[in-house]
mmCIF file with all atom_site columns, C-alpha atoms in Angstrom:
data_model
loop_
_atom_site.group_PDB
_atom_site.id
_atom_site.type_symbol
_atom_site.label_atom_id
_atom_site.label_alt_id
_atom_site.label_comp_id
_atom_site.label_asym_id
_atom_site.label_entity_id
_atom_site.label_seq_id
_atom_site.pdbx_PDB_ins_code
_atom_site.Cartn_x
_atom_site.Cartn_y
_atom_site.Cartn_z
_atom_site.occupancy
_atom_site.B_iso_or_equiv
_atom_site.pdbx_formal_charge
_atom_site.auth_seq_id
_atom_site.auth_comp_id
_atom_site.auth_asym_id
_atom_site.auth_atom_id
_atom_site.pdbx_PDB_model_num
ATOM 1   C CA . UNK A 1 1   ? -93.188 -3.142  22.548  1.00 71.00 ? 1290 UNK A CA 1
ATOM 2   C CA . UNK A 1 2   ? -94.464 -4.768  19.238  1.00 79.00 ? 1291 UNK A CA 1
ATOM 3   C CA . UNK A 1 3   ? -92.760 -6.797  17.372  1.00 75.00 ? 1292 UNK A CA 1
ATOM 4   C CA . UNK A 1 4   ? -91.927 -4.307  14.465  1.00 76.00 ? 1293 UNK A CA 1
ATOM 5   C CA . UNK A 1 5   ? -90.345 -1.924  17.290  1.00 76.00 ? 1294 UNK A CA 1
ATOM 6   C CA . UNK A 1 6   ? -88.149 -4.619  18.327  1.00 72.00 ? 1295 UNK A CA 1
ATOM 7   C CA . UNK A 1 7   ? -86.957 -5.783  14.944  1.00 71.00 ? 1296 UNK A CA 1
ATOM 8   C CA . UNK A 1 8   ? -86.323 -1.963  14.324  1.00 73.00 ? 1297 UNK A CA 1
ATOM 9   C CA . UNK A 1 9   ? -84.040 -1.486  17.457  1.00 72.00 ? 1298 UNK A CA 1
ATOM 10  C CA . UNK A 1 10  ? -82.524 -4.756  17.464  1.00 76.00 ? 1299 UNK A CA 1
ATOM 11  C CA . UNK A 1 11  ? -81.748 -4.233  13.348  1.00 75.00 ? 1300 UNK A CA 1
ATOM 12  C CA . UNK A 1 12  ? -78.047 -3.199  14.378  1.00 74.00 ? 1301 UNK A CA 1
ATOM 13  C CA . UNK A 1 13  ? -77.630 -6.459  15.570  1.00 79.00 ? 1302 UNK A CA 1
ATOM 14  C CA . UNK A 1 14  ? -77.635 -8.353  12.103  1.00 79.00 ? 1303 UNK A CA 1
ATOM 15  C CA . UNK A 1 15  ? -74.147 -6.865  10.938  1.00 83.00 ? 1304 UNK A CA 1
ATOM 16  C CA . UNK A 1 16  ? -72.443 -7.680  14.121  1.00 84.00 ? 1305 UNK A CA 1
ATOM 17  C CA . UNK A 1 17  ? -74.039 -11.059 13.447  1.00 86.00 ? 1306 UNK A CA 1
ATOM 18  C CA . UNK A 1 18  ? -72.385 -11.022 10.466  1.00 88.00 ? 1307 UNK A CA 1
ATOM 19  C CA . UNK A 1 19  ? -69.457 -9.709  11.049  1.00 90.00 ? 1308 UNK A CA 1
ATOM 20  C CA . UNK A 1 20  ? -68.941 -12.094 13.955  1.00 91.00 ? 1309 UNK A CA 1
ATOM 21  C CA . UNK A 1 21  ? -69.834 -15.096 11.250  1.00 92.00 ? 1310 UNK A CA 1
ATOM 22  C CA . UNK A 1 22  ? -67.384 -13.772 8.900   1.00 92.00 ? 1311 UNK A CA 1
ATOM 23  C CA . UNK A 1 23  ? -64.859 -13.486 11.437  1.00 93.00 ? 1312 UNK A CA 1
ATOM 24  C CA . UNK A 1 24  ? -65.134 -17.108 12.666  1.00 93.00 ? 1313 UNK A CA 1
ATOM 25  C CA . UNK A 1 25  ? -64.938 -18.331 9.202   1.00 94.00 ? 1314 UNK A CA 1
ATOM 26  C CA . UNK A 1 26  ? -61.806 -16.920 8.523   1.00 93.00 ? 1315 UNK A CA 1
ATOM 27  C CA . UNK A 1 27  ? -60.684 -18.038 11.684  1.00 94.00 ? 1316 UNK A CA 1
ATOM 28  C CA . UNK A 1 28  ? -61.827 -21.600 10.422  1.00 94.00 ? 1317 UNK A CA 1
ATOM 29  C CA . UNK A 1 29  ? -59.999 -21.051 7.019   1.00 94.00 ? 1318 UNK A CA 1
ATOM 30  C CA . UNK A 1 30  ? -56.388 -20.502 8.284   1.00 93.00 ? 1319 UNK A CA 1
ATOM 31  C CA . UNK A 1 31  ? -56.696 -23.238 10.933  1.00 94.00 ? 1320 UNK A CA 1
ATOM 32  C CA . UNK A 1 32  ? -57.668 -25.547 8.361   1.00 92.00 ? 1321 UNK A CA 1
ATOM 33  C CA . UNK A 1 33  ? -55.070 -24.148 5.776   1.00 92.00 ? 1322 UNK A CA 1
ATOM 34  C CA . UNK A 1 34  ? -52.229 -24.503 8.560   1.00 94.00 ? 1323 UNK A CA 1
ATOM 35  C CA . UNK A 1 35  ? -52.766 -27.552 9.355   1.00 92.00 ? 1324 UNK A CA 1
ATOM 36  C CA . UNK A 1 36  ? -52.847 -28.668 5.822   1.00 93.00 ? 1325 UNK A CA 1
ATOM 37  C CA . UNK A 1 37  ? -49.357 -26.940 5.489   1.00 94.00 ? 1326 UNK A CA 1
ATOM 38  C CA . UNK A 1 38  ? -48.253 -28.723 8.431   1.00 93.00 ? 1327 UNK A CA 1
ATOM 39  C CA . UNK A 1 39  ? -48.997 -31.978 6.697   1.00 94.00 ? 1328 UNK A CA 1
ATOM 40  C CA . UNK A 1 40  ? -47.610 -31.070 3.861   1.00 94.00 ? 1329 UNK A CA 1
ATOM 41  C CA . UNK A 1 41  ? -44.112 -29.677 5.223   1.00 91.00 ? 1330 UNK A CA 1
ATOM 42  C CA . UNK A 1 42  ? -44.073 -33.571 6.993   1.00 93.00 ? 1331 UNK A CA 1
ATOM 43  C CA . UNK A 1 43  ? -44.605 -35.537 4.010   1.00 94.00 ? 1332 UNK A CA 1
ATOM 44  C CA . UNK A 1 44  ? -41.841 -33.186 2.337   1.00 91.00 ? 1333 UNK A CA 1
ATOM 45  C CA . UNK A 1 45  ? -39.754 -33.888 5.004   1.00 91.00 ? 1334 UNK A CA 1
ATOM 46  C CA . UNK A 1 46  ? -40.430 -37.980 4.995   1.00 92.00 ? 1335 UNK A CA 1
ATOM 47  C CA . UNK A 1 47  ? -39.932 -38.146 1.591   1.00 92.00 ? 1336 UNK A CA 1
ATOM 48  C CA . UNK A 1 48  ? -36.572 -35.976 1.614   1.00 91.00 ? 1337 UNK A CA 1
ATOM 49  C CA . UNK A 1 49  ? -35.180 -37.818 4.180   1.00 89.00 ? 1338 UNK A CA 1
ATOM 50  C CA . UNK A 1 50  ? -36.266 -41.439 2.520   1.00 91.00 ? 1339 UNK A CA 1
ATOM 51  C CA . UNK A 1 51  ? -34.244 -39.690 -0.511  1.00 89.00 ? 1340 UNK A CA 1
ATOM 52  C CA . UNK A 1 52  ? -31.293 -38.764 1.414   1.00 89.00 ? 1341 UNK A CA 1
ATOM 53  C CA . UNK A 1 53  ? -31.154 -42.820 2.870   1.00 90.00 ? 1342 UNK A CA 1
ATOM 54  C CA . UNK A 1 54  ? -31.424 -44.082 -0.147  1.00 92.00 ? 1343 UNK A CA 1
ATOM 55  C CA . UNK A 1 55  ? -29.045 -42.179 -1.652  1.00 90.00 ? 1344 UNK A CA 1
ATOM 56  C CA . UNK A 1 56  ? -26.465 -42.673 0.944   1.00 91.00 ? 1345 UNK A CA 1
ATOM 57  C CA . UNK A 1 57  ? -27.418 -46.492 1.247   1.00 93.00 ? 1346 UNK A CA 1
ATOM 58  C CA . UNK A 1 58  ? -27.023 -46.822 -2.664  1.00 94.00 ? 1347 UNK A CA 1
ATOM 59  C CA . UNK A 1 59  ? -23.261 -44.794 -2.146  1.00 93.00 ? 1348 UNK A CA 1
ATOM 60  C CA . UNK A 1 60  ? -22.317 -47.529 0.697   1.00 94.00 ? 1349 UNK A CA 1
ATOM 61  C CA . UNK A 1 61  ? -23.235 -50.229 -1.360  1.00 96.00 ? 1350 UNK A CA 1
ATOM 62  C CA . UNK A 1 62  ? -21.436 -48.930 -4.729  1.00 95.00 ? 1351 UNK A CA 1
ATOM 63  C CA . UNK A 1 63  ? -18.447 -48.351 -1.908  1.00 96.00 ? 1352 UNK A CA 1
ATOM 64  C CA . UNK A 1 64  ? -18.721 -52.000 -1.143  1.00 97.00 ? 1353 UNK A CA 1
ATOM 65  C CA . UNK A 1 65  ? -18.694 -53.191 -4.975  1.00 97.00 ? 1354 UNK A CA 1
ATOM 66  C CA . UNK A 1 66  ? -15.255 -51.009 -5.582  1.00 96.00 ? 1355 UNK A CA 1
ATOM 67  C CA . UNK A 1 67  ? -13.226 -52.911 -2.407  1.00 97.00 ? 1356 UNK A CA 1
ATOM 68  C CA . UNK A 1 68  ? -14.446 -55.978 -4.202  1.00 96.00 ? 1357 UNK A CA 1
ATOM 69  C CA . UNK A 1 69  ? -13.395 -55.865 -7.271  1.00 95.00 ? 1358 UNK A CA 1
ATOM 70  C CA . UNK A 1 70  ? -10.270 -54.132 -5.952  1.00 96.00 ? 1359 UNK A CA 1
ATOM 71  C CA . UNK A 1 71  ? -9.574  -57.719 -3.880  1.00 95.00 ? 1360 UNK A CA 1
ATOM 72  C CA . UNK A 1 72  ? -10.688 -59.171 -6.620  1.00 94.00 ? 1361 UNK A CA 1
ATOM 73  C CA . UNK A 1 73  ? -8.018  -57.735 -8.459  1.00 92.00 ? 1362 UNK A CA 1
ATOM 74  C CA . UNK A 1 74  ? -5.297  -58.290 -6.185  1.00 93.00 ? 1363 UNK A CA 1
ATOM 75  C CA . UNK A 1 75  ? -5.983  -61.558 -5.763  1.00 90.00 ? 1364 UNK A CA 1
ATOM 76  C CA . UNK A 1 76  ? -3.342  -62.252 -8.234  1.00 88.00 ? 1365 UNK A CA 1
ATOM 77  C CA . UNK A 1 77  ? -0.909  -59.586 -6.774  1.00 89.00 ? 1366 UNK A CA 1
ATOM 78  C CA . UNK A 1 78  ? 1.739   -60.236 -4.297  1.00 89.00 ? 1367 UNK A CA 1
ATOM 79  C CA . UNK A 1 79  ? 0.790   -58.175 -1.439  1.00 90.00 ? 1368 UNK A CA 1
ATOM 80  C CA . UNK A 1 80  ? 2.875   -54.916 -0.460  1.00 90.00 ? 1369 UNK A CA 1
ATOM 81  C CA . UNK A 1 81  ? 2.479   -51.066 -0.330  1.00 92.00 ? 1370 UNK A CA 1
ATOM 82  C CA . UNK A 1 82  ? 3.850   -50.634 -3.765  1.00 93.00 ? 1371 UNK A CA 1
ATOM 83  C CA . UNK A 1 83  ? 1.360   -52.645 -5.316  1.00 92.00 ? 1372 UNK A CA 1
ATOM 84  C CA . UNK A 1 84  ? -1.464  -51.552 -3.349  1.00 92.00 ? 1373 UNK A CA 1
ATOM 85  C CA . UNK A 1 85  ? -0.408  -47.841 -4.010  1.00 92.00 ? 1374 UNK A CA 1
ATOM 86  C CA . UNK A 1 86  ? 0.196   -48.195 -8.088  1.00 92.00 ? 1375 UNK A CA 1
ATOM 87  C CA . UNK A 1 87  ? -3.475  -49.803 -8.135  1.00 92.00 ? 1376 UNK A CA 1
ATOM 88  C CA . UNK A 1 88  ? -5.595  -47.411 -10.074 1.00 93.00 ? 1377 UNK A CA 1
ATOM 89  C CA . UNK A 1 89  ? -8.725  -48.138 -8.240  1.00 94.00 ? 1378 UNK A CA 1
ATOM 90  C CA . UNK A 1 90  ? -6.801  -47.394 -4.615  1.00 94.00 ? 1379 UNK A CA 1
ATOM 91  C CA . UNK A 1 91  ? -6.205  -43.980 -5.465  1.00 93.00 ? 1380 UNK A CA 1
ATOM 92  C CA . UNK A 1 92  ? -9.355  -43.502 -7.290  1.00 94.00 ? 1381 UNK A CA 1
ATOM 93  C CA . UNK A 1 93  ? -11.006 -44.566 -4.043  1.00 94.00 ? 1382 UNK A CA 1
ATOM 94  C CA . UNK A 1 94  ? -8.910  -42.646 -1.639  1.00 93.00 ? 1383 UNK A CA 1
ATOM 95  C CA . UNK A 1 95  ? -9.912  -39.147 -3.810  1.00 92.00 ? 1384 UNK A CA 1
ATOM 96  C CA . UNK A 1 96  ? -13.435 -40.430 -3.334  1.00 91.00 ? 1385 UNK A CA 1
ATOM 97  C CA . UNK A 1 97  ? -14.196 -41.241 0.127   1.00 91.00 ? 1386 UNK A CA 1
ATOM 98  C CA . UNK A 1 98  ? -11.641 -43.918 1.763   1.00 94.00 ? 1387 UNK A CA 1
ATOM 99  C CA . UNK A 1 99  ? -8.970  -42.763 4.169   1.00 94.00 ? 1388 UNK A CA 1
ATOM 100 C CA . UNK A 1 100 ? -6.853  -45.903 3.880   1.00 95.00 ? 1389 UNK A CA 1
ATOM 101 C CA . UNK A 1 101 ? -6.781  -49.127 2.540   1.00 96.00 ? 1390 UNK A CA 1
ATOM 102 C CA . UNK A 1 102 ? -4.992  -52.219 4.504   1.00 96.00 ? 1391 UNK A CA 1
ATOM 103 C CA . UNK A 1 103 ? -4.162  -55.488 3.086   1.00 95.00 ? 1392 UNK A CA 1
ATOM 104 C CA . UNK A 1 104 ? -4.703  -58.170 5.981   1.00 95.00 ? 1393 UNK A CA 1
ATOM 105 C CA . UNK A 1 105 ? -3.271  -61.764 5.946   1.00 93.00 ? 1394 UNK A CA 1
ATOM 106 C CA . UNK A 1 106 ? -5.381  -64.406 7.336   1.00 91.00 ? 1395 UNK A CA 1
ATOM 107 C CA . UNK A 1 107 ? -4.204  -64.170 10.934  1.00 93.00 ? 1396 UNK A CA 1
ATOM 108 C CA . UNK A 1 108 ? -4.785  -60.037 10.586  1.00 93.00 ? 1397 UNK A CA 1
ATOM 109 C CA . UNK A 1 109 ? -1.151  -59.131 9.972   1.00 94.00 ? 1398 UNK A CA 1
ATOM 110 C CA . UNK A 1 110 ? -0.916  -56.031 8.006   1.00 94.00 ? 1399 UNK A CA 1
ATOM 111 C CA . UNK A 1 111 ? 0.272   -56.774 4.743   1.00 93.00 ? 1400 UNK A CA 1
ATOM 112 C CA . UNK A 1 112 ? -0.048  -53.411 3.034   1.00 94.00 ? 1401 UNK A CA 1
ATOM 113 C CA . UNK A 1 113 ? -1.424  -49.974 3.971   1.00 95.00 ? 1402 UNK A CA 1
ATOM 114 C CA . UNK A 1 114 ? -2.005  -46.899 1.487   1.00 94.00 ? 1403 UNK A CA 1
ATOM 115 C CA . UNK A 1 115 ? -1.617  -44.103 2.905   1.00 88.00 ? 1404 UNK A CA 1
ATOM 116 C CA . UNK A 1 116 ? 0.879   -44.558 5.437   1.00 68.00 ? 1405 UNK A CA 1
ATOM 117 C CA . UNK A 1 117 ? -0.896  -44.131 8.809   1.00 60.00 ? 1406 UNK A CA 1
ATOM 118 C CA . UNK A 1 118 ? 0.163   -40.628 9.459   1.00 47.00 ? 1407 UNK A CA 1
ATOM 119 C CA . UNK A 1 119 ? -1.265  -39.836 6.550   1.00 51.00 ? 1408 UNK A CA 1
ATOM 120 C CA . UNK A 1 120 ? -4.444  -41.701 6.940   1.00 48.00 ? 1409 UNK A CA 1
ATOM 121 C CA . UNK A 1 121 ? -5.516  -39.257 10.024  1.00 53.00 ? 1410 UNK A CA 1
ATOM 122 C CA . UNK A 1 122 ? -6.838  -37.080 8.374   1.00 54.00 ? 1411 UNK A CA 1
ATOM 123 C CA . UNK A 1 123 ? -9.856  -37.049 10.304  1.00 51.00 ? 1412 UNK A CA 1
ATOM 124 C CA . UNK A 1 124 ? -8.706  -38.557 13.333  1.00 50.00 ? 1413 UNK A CA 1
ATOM 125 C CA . UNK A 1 125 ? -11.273 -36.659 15.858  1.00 56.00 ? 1414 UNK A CA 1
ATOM 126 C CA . UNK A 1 126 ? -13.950 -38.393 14.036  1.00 68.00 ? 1415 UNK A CA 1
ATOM 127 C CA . UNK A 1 127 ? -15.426 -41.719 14.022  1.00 82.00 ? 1416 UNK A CA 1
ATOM 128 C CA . UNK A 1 128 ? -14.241 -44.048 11.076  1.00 86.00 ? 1417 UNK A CA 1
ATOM 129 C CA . UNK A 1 129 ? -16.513 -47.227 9.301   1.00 90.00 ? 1418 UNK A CA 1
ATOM 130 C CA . UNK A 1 130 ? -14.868 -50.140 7.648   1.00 95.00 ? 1419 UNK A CA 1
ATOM 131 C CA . UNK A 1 131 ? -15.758 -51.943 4.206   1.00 96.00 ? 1420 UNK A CA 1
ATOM 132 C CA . UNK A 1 132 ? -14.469 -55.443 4.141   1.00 96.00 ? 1421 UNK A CA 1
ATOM 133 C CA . UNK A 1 133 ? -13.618 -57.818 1.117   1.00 96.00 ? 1422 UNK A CA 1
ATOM 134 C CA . UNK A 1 134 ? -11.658 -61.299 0.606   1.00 95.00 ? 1423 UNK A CA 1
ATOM 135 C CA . UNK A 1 135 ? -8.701  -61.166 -1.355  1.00 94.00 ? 1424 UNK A CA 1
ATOM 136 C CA . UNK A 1 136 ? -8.294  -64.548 -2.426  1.00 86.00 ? 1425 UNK A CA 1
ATOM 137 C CA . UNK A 1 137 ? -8.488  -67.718 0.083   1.00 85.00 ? 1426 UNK A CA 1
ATOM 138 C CA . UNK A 1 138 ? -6.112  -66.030 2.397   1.00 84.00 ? 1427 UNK A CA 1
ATOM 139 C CA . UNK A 1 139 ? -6.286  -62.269 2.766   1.00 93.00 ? 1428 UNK A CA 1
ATOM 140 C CA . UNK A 1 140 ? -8.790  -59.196 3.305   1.00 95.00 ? 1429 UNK A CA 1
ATOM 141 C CA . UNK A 1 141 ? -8.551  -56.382 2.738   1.00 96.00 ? 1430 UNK A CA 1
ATOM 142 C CA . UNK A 1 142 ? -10.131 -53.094 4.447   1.00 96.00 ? 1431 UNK A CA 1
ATOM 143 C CA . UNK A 1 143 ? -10.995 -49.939 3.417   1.00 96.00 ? 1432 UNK A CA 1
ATOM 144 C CA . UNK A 1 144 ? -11.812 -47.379 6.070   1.00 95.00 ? 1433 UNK A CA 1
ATOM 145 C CA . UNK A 1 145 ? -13.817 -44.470 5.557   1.00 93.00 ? 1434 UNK A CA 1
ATOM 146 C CA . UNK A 1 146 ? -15.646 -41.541 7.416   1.00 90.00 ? 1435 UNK A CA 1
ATOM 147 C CA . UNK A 1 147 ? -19.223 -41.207 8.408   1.00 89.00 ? 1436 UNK A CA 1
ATOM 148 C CA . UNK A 1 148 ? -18.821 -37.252 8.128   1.00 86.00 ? 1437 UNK A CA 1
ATOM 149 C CA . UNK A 1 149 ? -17.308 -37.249 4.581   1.00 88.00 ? 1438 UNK A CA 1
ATOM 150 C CA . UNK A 1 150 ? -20.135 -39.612 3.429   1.00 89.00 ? 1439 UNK A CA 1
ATOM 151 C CA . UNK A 1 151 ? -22.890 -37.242 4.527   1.00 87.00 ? 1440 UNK A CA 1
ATOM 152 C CA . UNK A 1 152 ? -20.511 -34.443 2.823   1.00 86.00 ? 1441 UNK A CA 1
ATOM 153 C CA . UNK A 1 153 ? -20.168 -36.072 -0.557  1.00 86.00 ? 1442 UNK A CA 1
ATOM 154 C CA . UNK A 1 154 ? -23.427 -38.376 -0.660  1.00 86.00 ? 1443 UNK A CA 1
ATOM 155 C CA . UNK A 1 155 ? -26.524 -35.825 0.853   1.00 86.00 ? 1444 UNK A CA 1
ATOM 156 C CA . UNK A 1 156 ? -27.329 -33.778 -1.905  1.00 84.00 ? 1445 UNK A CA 1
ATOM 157 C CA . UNK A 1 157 ? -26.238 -30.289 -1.555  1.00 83.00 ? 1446 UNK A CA 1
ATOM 158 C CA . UNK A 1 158 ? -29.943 -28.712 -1.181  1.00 84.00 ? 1447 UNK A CA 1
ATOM 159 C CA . UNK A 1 159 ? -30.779 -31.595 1.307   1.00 85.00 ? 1448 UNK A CA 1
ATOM 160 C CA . UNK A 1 160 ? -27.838 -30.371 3.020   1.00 83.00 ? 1449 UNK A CA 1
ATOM 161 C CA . UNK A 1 161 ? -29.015 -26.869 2.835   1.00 86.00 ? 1450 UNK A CA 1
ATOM 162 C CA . UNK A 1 162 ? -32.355 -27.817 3.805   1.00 88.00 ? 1451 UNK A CA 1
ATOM 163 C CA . UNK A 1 163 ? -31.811 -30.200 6.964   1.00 88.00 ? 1452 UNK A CA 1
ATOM 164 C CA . UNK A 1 164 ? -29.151 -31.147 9.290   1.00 87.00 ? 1453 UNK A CA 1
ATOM 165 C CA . UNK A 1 165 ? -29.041 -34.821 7.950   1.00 88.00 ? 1454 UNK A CA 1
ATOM 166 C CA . UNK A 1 166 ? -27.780 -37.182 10.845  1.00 86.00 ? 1455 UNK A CA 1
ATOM 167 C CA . UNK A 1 167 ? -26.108 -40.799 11.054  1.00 86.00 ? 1456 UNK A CA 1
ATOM 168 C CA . UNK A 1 168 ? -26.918 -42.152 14.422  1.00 85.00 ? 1457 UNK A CA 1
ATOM 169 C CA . UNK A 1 169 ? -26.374 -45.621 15.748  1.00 85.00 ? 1458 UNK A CA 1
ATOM 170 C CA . UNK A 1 170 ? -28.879 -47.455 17.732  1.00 87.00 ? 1459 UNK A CA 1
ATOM 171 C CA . UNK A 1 171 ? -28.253 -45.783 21.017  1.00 91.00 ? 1460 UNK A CA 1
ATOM 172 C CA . UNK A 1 172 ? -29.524 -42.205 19.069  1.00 89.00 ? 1461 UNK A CA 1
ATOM 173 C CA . UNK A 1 173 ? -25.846 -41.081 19.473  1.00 88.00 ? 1462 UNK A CA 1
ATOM 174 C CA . UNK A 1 174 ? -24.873 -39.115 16.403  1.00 87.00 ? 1463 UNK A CA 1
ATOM 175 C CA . UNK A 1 175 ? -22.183 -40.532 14.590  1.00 85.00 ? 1464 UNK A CA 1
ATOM 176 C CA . UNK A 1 176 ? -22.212 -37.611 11.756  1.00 85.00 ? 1465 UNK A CA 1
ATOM 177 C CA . UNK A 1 177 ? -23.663 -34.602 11.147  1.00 85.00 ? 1466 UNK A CA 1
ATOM 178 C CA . UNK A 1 178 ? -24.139 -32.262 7.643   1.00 80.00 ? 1467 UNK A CA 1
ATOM 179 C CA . UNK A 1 179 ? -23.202 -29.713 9.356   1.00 77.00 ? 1468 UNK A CA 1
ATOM 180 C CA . UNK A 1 180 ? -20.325 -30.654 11.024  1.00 63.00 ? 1469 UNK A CA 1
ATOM 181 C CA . UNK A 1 181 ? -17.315 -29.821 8.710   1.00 56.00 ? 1470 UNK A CA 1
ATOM 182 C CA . UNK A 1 182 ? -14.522 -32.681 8.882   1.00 47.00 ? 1471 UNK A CA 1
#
């Protein structure tokens, strides 16, 4: 067989050749587009959830200013439920995010509490945090709030949508979830 003979019989060859190249390429192509996808769904996702701390970090700490300029405020009061309860920024707060508000003494004698603590269960499966302030030389007061109505009213609503955004402590147990409804 000469070589011209071969090149004619084996000339069926070249568009499975082809083909085959063409194939693999492709094949090559979505890989590489997946992965770059992938990459870009993660930095999405680490950005988004760097949002969402901030966001809820900024909330606790604007939390923390309001409890103290409220004990700032009633530094000058004589403690008791009425005044705690007529204070404008105690009811502001307790619309916001706080379930109560208790006015210690220095040994930790309740001086005050708004609502009254029937009232204050509202979410009394749940877990509760605290935000602490000195009222004067010889009180503090506390404002307790839940973990589960911070991630409702501080994740944005298309985080929300998006993720189920989690408070855990430092054994990875979740404290609160977005999706849990308290």
């Amino acid at each position: 067989m000469t070589l011209r003979e071969f090149l004619h019989r084996s000339l069926w060859l070249a568009p499975l050749g082809l083909s085959l190249v063409f194939v693999l390429g492709v094949l090559g192509w979505v890989r590489a587009n997946e992965t770059e996808e992938q990459e870009q769904q993660r930095q999405t996702m680490i950005s988004d959830a760097l949002s969402a701390e901030a966001q809820l970090r900024d909330r606790i700490n604007e939390e923390q200013g309001q409890v103290r300029q409220l004990a700032a405020g009633l530094a000058r009061e004589t403690p008791g439920v009425a005044v705690l309860a007529a204070h404008p920024e105690v009811n502001a707060g307790l619309r916001r995010l706080w379930l109560s508000v208790t006015w210690l003494d220095a040994r930790n004698r309740v001086l005050a509490e708004v609502p009254a603590e029937s009232e204050a269960n509202r979410y009394e499966d749940g877990l509760s945090l605290h935000l602490t302030a000195l009222v004067g030389q010889e009180g503090t007061l506390v404002v307790r709030y839940a973990p589960a109505l911070l991630l409702k009213r501080g994740v944005p609503w298309w985080l929300a949508r998006k993720y189920d955004v989690q408070l855990v402590d430092s054994a990875d147990q979740v404290i609160a979830s977005s999706t849990e409804s308290p």
